[in-house]
Short mmCIF file of C-alpha atoms and ligand atoms in Angstrom, two decimals:
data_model
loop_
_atom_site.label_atom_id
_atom_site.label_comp_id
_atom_site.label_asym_id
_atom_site.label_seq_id
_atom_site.Cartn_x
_atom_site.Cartn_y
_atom_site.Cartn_z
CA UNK M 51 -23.95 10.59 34.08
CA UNK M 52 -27.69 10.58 32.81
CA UNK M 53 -28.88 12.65 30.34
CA UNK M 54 -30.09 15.51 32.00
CA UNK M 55 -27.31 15.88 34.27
CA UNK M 56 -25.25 16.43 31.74
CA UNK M 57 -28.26 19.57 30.50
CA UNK M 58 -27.09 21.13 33.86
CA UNK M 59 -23.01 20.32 33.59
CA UNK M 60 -20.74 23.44 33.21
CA UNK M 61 -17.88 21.76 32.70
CA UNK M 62 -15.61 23.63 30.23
CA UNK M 63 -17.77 26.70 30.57
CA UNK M 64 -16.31 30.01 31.92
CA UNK M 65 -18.52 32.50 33.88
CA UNK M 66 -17.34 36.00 34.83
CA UNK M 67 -20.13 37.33 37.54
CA UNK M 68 -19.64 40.79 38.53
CA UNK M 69 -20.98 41.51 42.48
CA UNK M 70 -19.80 38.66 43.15
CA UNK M 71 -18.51 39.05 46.75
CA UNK M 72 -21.14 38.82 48.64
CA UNK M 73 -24.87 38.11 48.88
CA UNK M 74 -26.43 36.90 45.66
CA UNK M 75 -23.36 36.93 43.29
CA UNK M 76 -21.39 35.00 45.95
CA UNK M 77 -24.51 32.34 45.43
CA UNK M 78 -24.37 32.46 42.02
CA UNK M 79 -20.45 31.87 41.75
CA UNK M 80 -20.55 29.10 44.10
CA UNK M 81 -23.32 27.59 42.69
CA UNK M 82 -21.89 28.01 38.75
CA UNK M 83 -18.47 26.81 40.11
CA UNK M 84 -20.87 23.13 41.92
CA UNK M 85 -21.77 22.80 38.16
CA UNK M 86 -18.56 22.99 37.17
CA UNK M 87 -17.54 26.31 35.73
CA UNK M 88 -14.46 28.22 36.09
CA UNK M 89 -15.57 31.19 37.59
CA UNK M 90 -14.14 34.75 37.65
CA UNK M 91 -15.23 36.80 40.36
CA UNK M 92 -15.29 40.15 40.17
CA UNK M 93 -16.25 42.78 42.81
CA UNK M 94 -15.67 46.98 43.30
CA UNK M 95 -14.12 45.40 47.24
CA UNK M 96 -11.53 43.18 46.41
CA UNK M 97 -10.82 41.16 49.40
CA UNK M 98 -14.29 40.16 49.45
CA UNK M 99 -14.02 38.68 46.04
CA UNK M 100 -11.11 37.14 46.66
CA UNK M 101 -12.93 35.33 49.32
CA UNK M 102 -15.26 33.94 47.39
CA UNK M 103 -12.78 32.48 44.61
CA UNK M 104 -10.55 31.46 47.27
CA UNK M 105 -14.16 29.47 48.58
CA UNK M 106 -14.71 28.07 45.11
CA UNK M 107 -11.19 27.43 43.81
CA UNK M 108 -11.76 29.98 41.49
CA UNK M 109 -9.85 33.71 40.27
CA UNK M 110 -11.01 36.95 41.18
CA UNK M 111 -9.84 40.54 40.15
CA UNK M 112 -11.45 44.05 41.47
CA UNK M 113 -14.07 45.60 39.33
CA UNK M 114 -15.88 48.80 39.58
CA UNK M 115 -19.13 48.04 36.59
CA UNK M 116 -19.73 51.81 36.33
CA UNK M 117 -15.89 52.11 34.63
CA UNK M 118 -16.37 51.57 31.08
CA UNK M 119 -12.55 51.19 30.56
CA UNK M 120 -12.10 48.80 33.25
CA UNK M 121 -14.86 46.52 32.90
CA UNK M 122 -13.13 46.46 29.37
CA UNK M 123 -10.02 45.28 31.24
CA UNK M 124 -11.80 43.02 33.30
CA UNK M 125 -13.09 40.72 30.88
CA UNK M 126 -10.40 40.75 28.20
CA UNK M 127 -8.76 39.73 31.34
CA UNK M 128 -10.99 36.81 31.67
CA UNK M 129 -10.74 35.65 28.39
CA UNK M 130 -7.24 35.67 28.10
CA UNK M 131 -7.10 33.89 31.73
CA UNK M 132 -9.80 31.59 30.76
CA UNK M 133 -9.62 31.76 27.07
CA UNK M 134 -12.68 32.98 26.63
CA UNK M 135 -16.25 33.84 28.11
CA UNK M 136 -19.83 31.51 28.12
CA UNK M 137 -21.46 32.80 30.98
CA UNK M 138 -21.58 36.43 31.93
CA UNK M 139 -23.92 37.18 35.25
CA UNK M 140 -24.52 41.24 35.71
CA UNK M 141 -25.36 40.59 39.56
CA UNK M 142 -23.87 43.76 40.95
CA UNK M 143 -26.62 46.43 42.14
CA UNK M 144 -26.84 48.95 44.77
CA UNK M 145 -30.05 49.52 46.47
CA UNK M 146 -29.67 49.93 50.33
CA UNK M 147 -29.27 53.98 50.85
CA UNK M 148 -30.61 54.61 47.59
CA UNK M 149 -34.77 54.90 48.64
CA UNK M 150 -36.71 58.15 48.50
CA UNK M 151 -38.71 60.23 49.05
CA UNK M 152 -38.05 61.49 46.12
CA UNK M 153 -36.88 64.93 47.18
CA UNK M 154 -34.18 63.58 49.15
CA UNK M 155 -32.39 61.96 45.93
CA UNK M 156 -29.59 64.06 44.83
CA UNK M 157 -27.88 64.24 41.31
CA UNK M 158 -24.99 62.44 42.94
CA UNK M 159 -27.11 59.49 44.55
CA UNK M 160 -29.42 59.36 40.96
CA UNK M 161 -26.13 58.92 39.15
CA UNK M 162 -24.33 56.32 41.46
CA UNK M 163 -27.15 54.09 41.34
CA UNK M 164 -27.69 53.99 37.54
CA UNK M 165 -24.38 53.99 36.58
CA UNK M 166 -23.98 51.11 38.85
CA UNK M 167 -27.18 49.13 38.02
CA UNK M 168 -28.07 50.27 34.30
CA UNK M 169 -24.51 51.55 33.05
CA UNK M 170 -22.53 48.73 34.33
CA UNK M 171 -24.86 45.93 32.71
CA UNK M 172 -24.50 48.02 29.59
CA UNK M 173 -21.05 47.93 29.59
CA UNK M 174 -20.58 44.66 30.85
CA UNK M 175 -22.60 43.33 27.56
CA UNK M 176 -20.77 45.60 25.42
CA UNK M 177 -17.63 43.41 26.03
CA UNK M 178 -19.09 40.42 26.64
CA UNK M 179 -21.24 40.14 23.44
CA UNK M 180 -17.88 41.10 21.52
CA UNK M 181 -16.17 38.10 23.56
CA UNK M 182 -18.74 35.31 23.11
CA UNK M 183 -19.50 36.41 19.38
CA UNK M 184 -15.90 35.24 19.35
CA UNK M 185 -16.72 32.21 20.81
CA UNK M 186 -19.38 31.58 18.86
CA UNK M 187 -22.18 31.95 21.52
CA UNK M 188 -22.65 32.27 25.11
CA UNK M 189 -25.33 32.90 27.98
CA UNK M 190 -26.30 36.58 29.59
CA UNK M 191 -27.95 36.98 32.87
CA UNK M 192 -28.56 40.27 33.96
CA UNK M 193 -30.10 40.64 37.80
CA UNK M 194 -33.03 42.88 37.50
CA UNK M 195 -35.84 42.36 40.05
CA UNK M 196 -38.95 42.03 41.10
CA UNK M 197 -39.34 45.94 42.11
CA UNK M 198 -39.01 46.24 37.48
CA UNK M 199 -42.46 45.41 37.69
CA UNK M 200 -43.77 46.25 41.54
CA UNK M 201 -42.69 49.64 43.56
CA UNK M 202 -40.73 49.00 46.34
CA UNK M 203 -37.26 50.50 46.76
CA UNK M 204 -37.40 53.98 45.22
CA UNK M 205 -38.11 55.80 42.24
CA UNK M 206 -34.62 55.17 41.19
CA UNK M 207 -33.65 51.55 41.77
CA UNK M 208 -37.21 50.28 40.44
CA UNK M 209 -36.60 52.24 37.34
CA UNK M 210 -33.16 51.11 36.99
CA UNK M 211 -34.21 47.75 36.96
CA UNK M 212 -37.16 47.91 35.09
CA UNK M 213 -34.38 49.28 32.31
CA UNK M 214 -32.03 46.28 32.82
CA UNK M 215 -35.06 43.95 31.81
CA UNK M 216 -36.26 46.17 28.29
CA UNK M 217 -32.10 45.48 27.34
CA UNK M 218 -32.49 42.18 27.69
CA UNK M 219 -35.22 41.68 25.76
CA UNK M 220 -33.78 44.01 23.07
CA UNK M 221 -30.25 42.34 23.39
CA UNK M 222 -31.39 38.37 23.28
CA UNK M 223 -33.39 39.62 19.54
CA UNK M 224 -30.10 41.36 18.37
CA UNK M 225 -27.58 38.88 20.21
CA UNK M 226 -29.85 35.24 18.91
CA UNK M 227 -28.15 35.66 15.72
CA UNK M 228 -25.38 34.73 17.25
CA UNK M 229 -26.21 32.04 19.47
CA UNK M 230 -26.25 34.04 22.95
CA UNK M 231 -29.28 33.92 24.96
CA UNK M 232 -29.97 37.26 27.32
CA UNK M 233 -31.74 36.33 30.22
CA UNK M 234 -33.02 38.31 33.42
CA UNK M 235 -33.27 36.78 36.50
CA UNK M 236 -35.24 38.63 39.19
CA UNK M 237 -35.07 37.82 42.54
CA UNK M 238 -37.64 38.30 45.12
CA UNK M 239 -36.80 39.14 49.05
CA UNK M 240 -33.49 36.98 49.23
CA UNK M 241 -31.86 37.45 52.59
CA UNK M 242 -28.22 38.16 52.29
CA UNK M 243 -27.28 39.72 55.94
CA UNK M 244 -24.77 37.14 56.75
CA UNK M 245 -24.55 35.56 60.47
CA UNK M 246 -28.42 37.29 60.65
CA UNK M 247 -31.55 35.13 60.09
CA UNK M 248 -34.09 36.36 58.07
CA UNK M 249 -37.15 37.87 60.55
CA UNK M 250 -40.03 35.61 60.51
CA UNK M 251 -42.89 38.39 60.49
CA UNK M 252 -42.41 41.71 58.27
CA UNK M 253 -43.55 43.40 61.31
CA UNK M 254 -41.30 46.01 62.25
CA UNK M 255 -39.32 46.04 59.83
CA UNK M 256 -41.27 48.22 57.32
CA UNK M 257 -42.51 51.75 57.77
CA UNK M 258 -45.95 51.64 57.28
CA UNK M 259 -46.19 55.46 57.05
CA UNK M 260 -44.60 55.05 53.76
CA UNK M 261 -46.37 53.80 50.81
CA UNK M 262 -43.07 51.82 49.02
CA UNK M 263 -42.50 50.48 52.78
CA UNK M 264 -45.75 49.61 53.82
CA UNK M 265 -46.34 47.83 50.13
CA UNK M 266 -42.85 45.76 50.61
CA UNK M 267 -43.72 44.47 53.72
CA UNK M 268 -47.61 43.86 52.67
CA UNK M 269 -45.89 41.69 50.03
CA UNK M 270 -43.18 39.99 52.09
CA UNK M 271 -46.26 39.44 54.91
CA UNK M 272 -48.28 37.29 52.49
CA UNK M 273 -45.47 35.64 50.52
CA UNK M 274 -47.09 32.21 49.30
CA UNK M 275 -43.99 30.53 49.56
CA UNK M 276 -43.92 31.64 53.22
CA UNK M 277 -40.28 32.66 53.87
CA UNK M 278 -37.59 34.96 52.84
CA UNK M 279 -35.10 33.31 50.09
CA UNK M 280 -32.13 32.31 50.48
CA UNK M 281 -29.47 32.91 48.15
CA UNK M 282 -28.56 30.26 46.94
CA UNK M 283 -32.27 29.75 45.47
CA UNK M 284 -31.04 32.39 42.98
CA UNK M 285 -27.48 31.15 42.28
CA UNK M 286 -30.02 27.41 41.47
CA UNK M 287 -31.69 29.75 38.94
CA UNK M 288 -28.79 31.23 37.70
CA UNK M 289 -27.05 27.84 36.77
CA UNK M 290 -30.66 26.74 34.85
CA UNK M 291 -30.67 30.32 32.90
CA UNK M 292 -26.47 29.20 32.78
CA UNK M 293 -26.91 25.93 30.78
CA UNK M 294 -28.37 23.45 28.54
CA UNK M 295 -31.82 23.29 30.39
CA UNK M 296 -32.42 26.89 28.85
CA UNK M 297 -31.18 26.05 25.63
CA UNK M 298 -34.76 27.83 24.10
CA UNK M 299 -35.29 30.51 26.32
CA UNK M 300 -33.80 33.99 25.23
CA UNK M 301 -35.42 37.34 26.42
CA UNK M 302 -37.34 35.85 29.25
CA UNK M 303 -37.76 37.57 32.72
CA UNK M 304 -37.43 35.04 35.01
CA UNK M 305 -39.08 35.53 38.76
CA UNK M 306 -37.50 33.62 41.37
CA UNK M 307 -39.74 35.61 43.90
CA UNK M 308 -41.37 32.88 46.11
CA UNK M 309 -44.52 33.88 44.13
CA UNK M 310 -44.24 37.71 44.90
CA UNK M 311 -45.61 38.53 41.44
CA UNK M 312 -48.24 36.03 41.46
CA UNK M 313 -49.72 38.05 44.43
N1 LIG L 30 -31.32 40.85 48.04
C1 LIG L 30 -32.49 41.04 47.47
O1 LIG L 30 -33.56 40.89 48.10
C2 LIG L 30 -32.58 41.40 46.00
C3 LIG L 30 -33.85 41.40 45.40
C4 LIG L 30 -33.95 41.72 44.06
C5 LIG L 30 -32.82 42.01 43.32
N2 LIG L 30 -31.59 42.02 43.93
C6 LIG L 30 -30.43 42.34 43.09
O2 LIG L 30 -29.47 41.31 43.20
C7 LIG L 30 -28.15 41.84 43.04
C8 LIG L 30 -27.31 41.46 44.25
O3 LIG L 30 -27.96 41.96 45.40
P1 LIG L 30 -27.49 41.56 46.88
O4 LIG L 30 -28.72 41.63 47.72
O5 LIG L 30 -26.68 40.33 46.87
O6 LIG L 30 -26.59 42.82 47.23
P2 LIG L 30 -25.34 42.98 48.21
O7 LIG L 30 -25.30 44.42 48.54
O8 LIG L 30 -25.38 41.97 49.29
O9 LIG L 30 -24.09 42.63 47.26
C9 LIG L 30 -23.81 43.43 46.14
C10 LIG L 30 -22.35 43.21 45.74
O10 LIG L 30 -22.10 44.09 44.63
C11 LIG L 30 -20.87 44.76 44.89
N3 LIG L 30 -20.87 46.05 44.19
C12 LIG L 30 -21.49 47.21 44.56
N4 LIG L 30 -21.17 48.19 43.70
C13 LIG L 30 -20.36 47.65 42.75
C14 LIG L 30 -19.71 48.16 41.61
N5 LIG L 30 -19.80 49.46 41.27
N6 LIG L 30 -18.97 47.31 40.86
C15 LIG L 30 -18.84 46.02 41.22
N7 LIG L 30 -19.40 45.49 42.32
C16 LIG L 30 -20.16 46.29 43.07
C17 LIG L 30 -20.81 44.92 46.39
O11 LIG L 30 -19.47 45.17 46.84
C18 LIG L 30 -21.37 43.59 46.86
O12 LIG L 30 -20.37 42.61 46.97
C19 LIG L 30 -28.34 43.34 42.86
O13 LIG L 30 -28.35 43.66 41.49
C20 LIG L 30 -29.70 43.60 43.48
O14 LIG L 30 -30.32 44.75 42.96
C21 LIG L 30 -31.45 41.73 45.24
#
């Protein structure tokens, strides 16, 4: 094997990726597992992450990221499974439901979504940076977004992951000490409606009475890259922010937008 394959080999590695029955963190699993990880999938719907482990020969157990005493389970499950943890991925996020306006987001709907997007990845680091400390060192990757740095959801998600990528920048200074890089990885428009294709005009499928809509699809319309991703163009960037080819890089915000931000 040449040189820089072996930068991108996972062999001997262990991954944990939360979210990770469907969509994106399916992607990412599968794609950490082609590089040679053992991966633990974990998901709040079980069957579905069962499917994906069962798909990459790998173990899954049922997780629910906004339960601070199971994702403690979850992972000291993982490392005694796996002995140990080097790759942690924070993939799972809610966002469809969760829009404004503003006025119609309750307490209830405000809370769901950040203790799912900002509480989970804070307790799923929590352990994890106990675990790999352990180890002595490891990799982070916390899903944030695009919408942390362009409206486009809701008041609430865009905020939620704006927060996910100031704790990774204040994790990968407190966490470089001991060898673990903290990474976010932001995806752009990634289609993940399985058995749907992607539409090839934004056209209808944005309200252009509303200002977040119309601004999404404005954005999607004039892509530079010229097409919706796919998801396994994240789980690609995920296994480079996973290994050796990102040995330096600790705190970074990586697009992987089809040049959304560039726009
Ligand atoms: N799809 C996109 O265009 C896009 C763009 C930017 C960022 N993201 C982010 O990528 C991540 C994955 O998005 P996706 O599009 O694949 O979403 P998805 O809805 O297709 O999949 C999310 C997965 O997370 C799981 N999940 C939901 N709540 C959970 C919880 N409390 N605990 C554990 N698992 C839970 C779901 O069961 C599901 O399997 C999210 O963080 C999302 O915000 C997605």
């Amino acid at each position: 094997m040449s040189k820089a394959a072996n930068w991108i080999n996972l062999n001997g590695k262990v991954a944990h990726v939360t979210g990770g029955g469907k969509g994106i963190g399916r992607a990412i699993a599968t794609a950490l597992s082609m590089a040679g990880a053992k991966v633990m999938v974990s998901d709040i719907n079980e069957e579905s992450a069962e499917e994906t482990a069962i798909e990459i020969d790998g173990s899954y157990l049922q997780l629910d990221v906004s339960n601070s005493e199971a994702v403690y389970s979850a992972l000291s499950e993982t490392e005694s499974v796996f002995g140990g943890i080097d790759i942690l991925v924070n993939n799972a996020g809610l966002y469809e439901g969760y829009g404004g306006p503003i006025e119609s987001i309750s307490d209830e709907k405000w809370r769901a979504l950040w203790s799912v997007n900002v509480d989970g990845v804070f307790y799923c680091c929590r352990t994890a940076a106990d675990i790999m400390k352990r180890r002595g060192g490891g990799k982070i990757i916390n899903v944030s977004s695009t919408q942390a740095r362009t409206p486009g959801v809701g008041v609430s998600y865009d905020g939620s992951k704006a927060a996910v990528e100031m704790m990774t920048k204040t994790l990968a200074l407190e966490l470089a000490p001991f060898n673990i890089n903290v990474n976010a990885l932001a995806p752009g428009p990634t289609w993940v409606r399985d058995g749907e294709a992607p539409p090839v005009s934004a056209q209808n499928q944005f309200n252009n009475e509303d200002p977040l809509s119309r601004a999404v699809g404005n954005r999607i319309e004039r892509l530079p890259l010229g097409h919706w991703g796919d998801p396994m163009e994240q789980g690609k960037a995920a296994v480079f922010l996973a290994s050796e080819m990102s040995a330096f890089v600790t705190g970074a915000y990586l697009p992987c937008d089809g040049g959304w931000l560039a726009l």
